[in-house]
Coordinates of C-alpha atoms and ligand atoms in Angstrom, one line a residue:
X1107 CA -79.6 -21.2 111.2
X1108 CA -81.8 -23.9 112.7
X1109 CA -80.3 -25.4 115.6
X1110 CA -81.2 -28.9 117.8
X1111 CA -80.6 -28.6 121.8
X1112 CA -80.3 -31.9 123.2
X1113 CA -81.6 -31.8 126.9
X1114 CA -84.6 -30.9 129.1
X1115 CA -84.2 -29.2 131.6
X1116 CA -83.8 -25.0 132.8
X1117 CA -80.0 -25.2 131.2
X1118 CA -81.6 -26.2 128.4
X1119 CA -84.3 -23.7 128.3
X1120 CA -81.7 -20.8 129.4
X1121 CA -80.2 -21.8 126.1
X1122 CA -83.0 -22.3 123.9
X1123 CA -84.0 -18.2 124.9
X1124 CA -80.9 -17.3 124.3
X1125 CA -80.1 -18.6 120.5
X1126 CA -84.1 -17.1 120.4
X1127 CA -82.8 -13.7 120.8
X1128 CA -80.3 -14.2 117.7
X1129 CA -81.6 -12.9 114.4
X1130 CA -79.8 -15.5 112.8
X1131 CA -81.9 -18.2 114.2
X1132 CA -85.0 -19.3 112.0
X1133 CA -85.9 -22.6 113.8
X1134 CA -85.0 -24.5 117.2
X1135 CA -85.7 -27.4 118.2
X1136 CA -84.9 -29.6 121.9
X1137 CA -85.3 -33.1 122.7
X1138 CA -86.4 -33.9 125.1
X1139 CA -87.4 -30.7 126.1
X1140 CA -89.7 -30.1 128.2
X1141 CA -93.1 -28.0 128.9
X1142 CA -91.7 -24.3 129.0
X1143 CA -89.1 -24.8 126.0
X1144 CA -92.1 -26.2 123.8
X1145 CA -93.0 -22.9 123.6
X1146 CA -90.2 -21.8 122.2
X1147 CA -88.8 -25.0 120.3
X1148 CA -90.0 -28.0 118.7
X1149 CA -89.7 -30.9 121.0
X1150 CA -89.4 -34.8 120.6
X1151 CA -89.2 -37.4 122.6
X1152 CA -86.0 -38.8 122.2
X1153 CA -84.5 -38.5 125.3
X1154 CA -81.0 -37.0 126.0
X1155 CA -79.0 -40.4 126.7
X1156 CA -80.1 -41.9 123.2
X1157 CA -76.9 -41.5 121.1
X1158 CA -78.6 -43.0 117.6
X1159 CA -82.3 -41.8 118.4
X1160 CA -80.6 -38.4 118.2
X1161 CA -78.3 -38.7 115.7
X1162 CA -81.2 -40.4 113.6
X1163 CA -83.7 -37.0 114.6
X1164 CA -80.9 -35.0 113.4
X1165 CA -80.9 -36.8 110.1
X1166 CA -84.1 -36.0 109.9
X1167 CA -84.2 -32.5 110.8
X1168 CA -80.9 -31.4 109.3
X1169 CA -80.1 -29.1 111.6
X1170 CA -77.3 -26.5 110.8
X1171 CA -75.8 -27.3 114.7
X1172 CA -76.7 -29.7 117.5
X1173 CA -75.6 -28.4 121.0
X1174 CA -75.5 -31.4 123.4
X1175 CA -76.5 -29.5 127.1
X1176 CA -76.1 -32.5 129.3
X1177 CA -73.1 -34.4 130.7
X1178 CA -74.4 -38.3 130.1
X1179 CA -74.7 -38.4 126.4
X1180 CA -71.3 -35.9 126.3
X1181 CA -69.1 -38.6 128.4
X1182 CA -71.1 -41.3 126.1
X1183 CA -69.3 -40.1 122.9
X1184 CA -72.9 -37.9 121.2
X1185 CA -70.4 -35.1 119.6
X1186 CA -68.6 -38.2 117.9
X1187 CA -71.5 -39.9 116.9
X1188 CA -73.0 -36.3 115.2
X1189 CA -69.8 -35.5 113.9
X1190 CA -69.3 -38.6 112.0
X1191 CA -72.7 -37.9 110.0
X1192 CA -71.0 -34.7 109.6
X1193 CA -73.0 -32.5 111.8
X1194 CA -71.5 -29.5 113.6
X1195 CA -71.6 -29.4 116.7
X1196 CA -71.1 -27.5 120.1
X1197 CA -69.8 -29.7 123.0
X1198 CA -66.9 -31.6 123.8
X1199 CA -66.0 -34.8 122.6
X1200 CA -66.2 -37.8 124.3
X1201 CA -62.3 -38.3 125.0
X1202 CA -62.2 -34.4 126.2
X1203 CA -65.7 -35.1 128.5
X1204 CA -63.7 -37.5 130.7
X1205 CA -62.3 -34.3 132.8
X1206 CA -66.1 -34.8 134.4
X1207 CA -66.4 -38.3 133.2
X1208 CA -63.7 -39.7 135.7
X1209 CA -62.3 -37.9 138.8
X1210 CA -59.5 -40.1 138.9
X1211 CA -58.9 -38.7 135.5
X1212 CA -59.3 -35.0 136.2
X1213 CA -57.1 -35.1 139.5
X1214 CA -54.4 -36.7 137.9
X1215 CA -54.2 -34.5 135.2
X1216 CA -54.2 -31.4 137.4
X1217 CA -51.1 -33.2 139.6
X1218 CA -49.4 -34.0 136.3
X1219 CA -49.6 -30.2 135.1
X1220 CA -49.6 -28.6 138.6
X1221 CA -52.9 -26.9 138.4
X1222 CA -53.6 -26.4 142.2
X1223 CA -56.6 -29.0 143.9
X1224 CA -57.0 -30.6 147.1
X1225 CA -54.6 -33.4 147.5
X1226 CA -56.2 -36.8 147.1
X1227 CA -55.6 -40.6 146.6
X1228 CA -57.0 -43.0 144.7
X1229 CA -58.9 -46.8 145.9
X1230 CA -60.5 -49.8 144.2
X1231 CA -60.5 -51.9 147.3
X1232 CA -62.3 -50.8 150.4
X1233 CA -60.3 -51.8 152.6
X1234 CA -56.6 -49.6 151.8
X1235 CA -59.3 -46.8 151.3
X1236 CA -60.4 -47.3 154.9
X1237 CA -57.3 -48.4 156.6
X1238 CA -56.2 -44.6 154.7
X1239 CA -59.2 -43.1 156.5
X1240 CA -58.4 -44.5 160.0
X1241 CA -54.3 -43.1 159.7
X1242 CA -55.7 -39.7 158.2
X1243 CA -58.4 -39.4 161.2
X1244 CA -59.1 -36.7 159.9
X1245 CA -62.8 -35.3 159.1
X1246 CA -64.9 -34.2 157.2
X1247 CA -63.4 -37.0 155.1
X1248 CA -64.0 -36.2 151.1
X1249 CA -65.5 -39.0 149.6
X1250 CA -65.9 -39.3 145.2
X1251 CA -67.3 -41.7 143.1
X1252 CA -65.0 -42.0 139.8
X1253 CA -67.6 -41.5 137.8
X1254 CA -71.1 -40.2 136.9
X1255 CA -73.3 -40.1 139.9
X1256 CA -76.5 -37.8 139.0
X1257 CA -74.2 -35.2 140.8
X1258 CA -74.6 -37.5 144.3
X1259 CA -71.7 -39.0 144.0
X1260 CA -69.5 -36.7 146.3
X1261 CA -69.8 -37.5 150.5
X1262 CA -68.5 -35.2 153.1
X1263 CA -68.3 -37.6 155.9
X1264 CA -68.3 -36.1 159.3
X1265 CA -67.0 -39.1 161.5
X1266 CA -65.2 -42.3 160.7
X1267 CA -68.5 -44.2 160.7
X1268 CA -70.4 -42.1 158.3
X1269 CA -66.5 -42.5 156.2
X1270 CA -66.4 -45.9 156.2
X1271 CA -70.5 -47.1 155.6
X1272 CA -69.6 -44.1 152.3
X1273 CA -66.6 -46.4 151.2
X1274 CA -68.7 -49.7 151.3
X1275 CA -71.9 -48.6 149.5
X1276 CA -69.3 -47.2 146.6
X1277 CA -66.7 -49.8 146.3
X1278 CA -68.3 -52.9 147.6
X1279 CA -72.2 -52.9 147.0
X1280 CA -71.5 -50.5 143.6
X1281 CA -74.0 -48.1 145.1
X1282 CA -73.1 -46.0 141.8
X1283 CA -73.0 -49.2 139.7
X1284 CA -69.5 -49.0 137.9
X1285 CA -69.1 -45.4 138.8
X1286 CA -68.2 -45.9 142.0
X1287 CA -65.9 -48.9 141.5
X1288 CA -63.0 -46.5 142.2
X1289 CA -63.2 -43.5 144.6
X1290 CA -60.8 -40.7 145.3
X1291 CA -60.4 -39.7 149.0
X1292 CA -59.3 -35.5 148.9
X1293 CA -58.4 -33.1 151.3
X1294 CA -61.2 -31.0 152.7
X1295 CA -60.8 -27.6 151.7
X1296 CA -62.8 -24.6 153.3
X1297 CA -63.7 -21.2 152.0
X1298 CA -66.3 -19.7 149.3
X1299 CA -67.7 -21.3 146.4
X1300 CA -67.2 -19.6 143.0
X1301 CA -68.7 -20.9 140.0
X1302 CA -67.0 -20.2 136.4
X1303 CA -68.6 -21.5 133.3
X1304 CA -66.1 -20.6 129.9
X1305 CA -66.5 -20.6 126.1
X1306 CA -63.2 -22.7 124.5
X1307 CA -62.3 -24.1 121.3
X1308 CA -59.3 -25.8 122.6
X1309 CA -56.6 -22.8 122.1
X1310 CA -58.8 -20.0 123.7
X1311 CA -60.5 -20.1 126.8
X1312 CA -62.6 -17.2 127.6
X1313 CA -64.8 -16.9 130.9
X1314 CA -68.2 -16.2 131.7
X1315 CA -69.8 -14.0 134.3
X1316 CA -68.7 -15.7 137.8
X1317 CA -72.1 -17.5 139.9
X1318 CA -72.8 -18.6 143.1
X1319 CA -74.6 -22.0 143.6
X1320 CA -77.0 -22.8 146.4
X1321 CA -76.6 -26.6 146.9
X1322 CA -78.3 -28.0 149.9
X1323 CA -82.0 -28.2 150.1
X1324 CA -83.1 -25.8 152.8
X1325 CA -82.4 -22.1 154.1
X1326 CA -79.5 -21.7 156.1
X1327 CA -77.2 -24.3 153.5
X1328 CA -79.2 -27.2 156.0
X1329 CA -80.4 -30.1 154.2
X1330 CA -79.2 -32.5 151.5
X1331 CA -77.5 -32.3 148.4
X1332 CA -78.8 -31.0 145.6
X1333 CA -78.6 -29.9 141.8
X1334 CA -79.1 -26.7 143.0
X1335 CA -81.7 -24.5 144.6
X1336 CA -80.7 -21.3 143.6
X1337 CA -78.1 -18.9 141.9
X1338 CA -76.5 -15.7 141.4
X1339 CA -74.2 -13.7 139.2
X1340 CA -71.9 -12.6 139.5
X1341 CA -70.1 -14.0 142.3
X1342 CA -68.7 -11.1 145.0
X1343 CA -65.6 -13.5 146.2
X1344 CA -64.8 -13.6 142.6
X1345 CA -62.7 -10.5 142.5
X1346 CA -60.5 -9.2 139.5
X1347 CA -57.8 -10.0 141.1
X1348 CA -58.8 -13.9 142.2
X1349 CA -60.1 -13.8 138.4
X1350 CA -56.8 -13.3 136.9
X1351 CA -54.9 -15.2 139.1
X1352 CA -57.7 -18.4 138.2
X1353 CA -56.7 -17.6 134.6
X1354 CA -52.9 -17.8 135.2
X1355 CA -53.1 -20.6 137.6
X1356 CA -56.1 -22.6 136.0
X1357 CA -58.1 -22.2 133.4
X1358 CA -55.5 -21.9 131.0
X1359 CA -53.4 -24.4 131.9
X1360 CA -56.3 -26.7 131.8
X1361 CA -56.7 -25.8 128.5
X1362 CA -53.5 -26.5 127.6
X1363 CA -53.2 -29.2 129.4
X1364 CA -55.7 -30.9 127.6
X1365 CA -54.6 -30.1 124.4
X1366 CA -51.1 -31.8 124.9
X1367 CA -53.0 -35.2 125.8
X1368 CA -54.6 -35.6 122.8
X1369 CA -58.5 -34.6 124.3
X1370 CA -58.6 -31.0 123.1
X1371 CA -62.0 -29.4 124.6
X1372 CA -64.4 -27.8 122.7
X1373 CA -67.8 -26.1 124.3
X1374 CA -68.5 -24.8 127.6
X1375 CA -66.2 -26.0 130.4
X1376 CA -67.0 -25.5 134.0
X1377 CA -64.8 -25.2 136.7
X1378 CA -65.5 -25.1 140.2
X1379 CA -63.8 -23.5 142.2
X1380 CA -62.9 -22.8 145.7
X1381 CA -61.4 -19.5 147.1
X1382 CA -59.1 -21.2 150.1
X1383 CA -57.2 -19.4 152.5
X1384 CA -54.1 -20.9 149.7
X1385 CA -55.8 -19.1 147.1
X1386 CA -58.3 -20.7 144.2
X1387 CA -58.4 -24.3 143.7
X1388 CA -60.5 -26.4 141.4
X1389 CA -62.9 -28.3 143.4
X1390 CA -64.6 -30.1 140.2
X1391 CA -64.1 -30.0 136.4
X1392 CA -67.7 -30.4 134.2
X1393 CA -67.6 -30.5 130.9
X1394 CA -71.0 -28.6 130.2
X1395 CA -72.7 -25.7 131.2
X1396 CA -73.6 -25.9 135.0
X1397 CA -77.8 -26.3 136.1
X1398 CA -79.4 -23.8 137.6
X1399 CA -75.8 -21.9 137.0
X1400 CA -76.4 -21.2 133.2
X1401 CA -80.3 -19.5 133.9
X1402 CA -77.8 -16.5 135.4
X1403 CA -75.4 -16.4 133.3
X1404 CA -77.1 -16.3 129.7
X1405 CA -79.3 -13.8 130.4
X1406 CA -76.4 -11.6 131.1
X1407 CA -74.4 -12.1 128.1
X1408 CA -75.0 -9.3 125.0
X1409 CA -73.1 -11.4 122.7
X1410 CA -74.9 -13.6 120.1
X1411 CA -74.7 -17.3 121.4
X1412 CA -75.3 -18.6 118.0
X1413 CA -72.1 -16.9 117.0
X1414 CA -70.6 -18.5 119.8
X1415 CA -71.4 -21.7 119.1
X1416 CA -70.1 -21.4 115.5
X1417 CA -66.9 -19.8 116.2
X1418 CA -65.9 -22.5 118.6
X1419 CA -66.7 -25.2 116.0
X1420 CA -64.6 -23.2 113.6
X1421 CA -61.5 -22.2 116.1
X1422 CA -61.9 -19.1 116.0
X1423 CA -62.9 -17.9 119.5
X1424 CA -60.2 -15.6 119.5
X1425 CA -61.6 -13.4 116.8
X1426 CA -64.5 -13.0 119.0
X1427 CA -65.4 -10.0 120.9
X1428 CA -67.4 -12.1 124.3
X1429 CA -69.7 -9.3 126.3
X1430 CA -71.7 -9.2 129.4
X1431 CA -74.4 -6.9 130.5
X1432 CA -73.7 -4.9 133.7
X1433 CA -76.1 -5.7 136.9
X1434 CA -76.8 -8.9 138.4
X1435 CA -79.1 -11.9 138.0
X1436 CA -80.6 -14.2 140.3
X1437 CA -82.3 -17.8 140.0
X1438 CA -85.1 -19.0 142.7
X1439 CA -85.5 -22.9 142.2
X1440 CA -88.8 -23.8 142.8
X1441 CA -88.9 -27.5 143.7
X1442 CA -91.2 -30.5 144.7
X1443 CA -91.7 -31.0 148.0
X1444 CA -89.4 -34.3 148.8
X1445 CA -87.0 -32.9 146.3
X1446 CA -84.5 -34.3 146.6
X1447 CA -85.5 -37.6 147.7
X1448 CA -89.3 -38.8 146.1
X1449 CA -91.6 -36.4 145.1
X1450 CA -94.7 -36.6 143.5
X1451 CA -95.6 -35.6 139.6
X1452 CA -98.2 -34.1 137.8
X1453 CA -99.3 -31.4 139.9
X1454 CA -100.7 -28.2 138.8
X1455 CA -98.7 -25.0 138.7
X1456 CA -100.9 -21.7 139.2
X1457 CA -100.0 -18.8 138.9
X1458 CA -97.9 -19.1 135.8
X1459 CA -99.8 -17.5 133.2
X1460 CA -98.7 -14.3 131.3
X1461 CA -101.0 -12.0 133.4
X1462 CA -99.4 -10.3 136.4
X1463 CA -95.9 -11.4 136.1
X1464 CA -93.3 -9.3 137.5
X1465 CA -91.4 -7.1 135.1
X1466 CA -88.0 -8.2 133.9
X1467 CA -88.5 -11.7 135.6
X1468 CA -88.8 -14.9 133.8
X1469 CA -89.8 -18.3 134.2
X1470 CA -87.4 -21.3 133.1
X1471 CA -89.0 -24.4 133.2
X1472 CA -86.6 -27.1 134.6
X1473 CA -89.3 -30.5 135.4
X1474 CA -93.0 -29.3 133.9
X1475 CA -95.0 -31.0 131.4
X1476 CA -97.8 -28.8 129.3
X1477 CA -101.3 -31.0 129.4
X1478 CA -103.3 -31.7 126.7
X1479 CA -105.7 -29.0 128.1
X1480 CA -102.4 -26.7 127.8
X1481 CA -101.8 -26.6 131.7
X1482 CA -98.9 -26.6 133.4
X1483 CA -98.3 -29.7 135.6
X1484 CA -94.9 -30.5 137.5
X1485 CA -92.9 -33.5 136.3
X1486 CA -89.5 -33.2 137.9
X1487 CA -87.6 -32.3 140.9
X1488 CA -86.7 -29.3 140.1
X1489 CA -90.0 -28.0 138.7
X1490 CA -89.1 -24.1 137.8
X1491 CA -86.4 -21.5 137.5
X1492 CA -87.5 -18.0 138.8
X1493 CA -85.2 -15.4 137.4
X1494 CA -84.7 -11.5 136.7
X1495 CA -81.8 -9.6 135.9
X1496 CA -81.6 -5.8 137.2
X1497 CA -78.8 -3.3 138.2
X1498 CA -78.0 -4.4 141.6
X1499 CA -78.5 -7.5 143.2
X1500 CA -81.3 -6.6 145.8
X1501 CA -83.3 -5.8 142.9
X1502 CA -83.0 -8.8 141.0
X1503 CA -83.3 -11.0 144.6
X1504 CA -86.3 -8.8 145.4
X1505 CA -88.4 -9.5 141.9
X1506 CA -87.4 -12.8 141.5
X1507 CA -89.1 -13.3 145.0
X1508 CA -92.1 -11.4 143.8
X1509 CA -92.8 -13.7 141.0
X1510 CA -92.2 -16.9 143.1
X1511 CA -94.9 -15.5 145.1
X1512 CA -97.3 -15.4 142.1
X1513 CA -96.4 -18.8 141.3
X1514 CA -97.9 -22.0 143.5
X1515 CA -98.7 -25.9 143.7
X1516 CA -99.3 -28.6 146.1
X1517 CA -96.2 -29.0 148.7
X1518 CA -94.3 -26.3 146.6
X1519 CA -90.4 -25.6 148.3
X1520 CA -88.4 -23.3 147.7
X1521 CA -85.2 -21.7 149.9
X1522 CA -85.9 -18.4 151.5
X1523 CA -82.3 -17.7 151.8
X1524 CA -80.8 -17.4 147.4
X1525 CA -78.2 -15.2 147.4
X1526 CA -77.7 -13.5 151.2
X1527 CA -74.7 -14.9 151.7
X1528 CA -73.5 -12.8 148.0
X1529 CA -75.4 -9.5 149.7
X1530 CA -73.1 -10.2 152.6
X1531 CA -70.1 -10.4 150.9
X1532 CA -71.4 -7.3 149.0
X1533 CA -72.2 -5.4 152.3
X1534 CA -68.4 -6.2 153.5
X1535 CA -66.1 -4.0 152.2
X1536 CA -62.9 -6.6 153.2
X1537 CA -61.3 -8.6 150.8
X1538 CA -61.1 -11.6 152.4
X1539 CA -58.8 -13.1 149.7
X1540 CA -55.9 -10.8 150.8
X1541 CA -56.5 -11.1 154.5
X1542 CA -54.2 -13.5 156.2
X1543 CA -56.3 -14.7 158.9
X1544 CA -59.4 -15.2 156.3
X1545 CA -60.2 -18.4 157.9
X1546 CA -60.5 -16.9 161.3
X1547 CA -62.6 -14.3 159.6
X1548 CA -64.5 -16.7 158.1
X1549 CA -65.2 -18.0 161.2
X1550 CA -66.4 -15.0 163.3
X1551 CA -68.7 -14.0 161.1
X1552 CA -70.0 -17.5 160.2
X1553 CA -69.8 -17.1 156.5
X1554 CA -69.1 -20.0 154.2
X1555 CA -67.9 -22.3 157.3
X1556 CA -68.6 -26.0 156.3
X1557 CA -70.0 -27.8 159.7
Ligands
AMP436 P1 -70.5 -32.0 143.4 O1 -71.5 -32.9 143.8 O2 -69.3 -32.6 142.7 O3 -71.0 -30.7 142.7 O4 -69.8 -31.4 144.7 C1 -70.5 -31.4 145.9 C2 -69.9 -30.4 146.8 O5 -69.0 -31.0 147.7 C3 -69.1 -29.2 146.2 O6 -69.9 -28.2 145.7 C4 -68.4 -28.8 147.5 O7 -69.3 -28.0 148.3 C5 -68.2 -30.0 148.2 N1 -66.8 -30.5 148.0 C6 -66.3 -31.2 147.0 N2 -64.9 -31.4 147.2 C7 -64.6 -30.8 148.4 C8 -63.4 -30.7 149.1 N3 -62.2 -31.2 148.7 N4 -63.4 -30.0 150.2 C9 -64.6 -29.4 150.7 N5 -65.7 -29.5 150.1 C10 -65.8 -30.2 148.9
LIG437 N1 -75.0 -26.7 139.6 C1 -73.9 -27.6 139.5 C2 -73.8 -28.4 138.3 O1 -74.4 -28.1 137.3 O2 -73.1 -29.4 138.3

């Protein structure tokens, strides 16, 4: 099989390693790419949002399957566009991609088939959505965009000020052009963060290994908003017993709830997920796999993803056996400094050559570009993905950390702090879920409280 991966980033390159390891894969090829995949895949330089420069490269390169990674050219219709030149595909299409495409969308199809969320309401003038605010008075107030917002588009205001400056720059000064034209205004819900990627064809949903994201920018969850600075799988909230219930309560009715309106979902849907003191709600839906989420969770799966792919285009996911490696995995994001805000480019990475590289750790490239002179030089945000699998999670925290040590630039940053709060939750041998007075738990021990 030769297959085209249409992204650039550590996702992609976490996917890219993974159809490597498949015997039945003779080429691979990524566009963009970026500089670690191009050691691995053939890249071009259409980038990911062009719907007809891909679909012309794949016309060109006949690939036997095109897996769209990103959520922009998913909710632009890319599946559609390849399908109709007949290509097979692996990603949703475009009338399925709106459960990220548009919150409004998502929330009112969980209220219409009772799939349990934080309550919300819906504005497209600012001022019912602040006259809302002021008779809620309640805070943090939780401020969305409808649509795409380079995953900034979500505001946890703290006061009524901060609420109502969030509500102008979306609905009246279009910070997120016509993405933030209508907002939703939810509930604040509290507890711990799960993160659960699944494989579907539409009938079958079957999940991944559970991961924990590390959002904000510095140690301690301080800091702004980010892609993501760090993960681990799997996730110690996410017990057996929360997992079935999300299955019961949630994944599958999504699924199916889907299917009755006409948008069946194919590919990798994400849901995430908070563990409340009411039990798991969804906090998002995305209609890809999650970045840096996927760099722990691939490496972990023993299952051929090239098979995967194939038996979702074909509907028949049910036929297929899905297995996961025991152990853990964790993902150091090494970042610009300025991340998120502006950062620099070019800079030279040491320290990333073959040579003294810390055994069973690997390297996924997120923002690098290779010079003509075949260094390394950063060109992103999000610059690298240190990761290692191993049988317990200490291990895989400890040799991740080893390797970011090896590896340096110019104003390098990095959180200090990937996955303590999972070792905590590993160290504690309560089950929160099933303790009433989980909040109060939550509070003494200053775990997973949102300031
Ligand atoms: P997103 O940018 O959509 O990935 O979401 C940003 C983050 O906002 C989530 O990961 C949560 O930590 C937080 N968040 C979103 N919705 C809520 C909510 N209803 N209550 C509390 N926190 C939330
Ligand atoms: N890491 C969160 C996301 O991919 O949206």
């Amino acid at each position: 099989m030769n297959i085209l991966v249409v992204g650039g980033g550590g996702r992609e390159h976490a996917i890219i390693m993974k159809l490597a390891e498949s015997p039945r894969v003779e080429k691979l090829y990524c566009t963009p790419g970026n500089g670690g995949i191009s050691k691995y895949a053939e890249c071009f330089d259409v980038a990911a949002t062009d719907i007809d420069g891909v679909v012309a490269l794949a016309e060109k390169l006949k690939p036997d399957m095109v897996a769209v990674a990103p959520d922009d050219p998913l909710v632009l219709g890319m599946v559609d566009a390849l399908q109709a030149k007949g290509f097979k595909t692996f990603g949703p299409k475009a009338n399925a991609a709106i459960i990220e495409g548009s919150k409004v969308f998502s929330k009112e199809l969980m209220k219409k088939y009772d799939i349990p969320t934080a309550a919300y309401e819906v504005f497209t003038d600012s001022e019912s959505a602040i006259s809302y605010l002021k008779e809620q008075n309640s805070y943090p107030a939780v401020i969305k965009a409808d649509g795409l917002a380079l995953g900034k588009g979500v505001i946890l205001a703290q006061n009524e000020e901060e609420a109502v400056q969030a509500v102008h720059e979306m609905i009246d000064e279009l910070k997120f052009g016509k993405s933030s034209a209508r907002i939703v205004i939810e509930e604040y819900l509290t507890g711990p963060e799960v993160s659960v990627l699944s494989f579907t064809d539409g009938e079958t949903v079957v999940p991944m290994i559970s991961s924990m994201d590390h959002k904000r920018a510095l140690d301690g969850d301080e800091g702004l908003n980010t892609g993501g600075m760090g993960t681990v799988s799997p996730n110690p909230y996410y017990t057996d017993a929360i997992a079935k219930e999300c299955m019961e309560t949630i994944f599958k009715p999504t699924i199916e709830a889907m299917k009755a309106e006409g948008r069946t979902f194919e590919g990798c849907l994400y849901f995430g997920l908070m563990i409340t003191p009411k039990g798991p709600k969804v906090i998002e839906y995305n209609c890809r796999f999650g970045d840096p989420e996927t760099q722990v969770v691939l490496p972990m799966l023993d299952t051929d993803l090239a098979d995967i792919f194939e038996a979702i285009y074909d509907h028949r996911l049910a036929d297929l056996k899905i297995s996961w490696k025991t152990g853990s995995c964790a993902c150091v994001v090494m970042a610009s400094g300025g991340y998120p805000l502006s950062y620099p480019k070019g800079i030279e990475i040491k320290g990333l050559d073959e040579k003294g590289q810390v055994e069973g750790a690997f390297v996924y490239h997120a923002g690098t570009k290779l010079s003509e002179d075949g260094r390394f030089l950063t060109n992103g945000g999000r610059v690298l993905g240190v990761t290692c699998t191993a049988l317990t999670l200490e291990e895989a925290l400890r040799r991740s950390y080893e390797a970011v040590d090896k590896i340096t630039w110019e104003n390098v940053h990095f959180r200090h702090d990937i996955g303590n709060r999972a070792l905590q939750a590993h160290a504690d041998p309560l089950d929160l879920y099933y303790k009433d007075d989980m909040e109060d738990y939550i509070e003494s021990n200053g775990v997973y409280l949102r300031q």
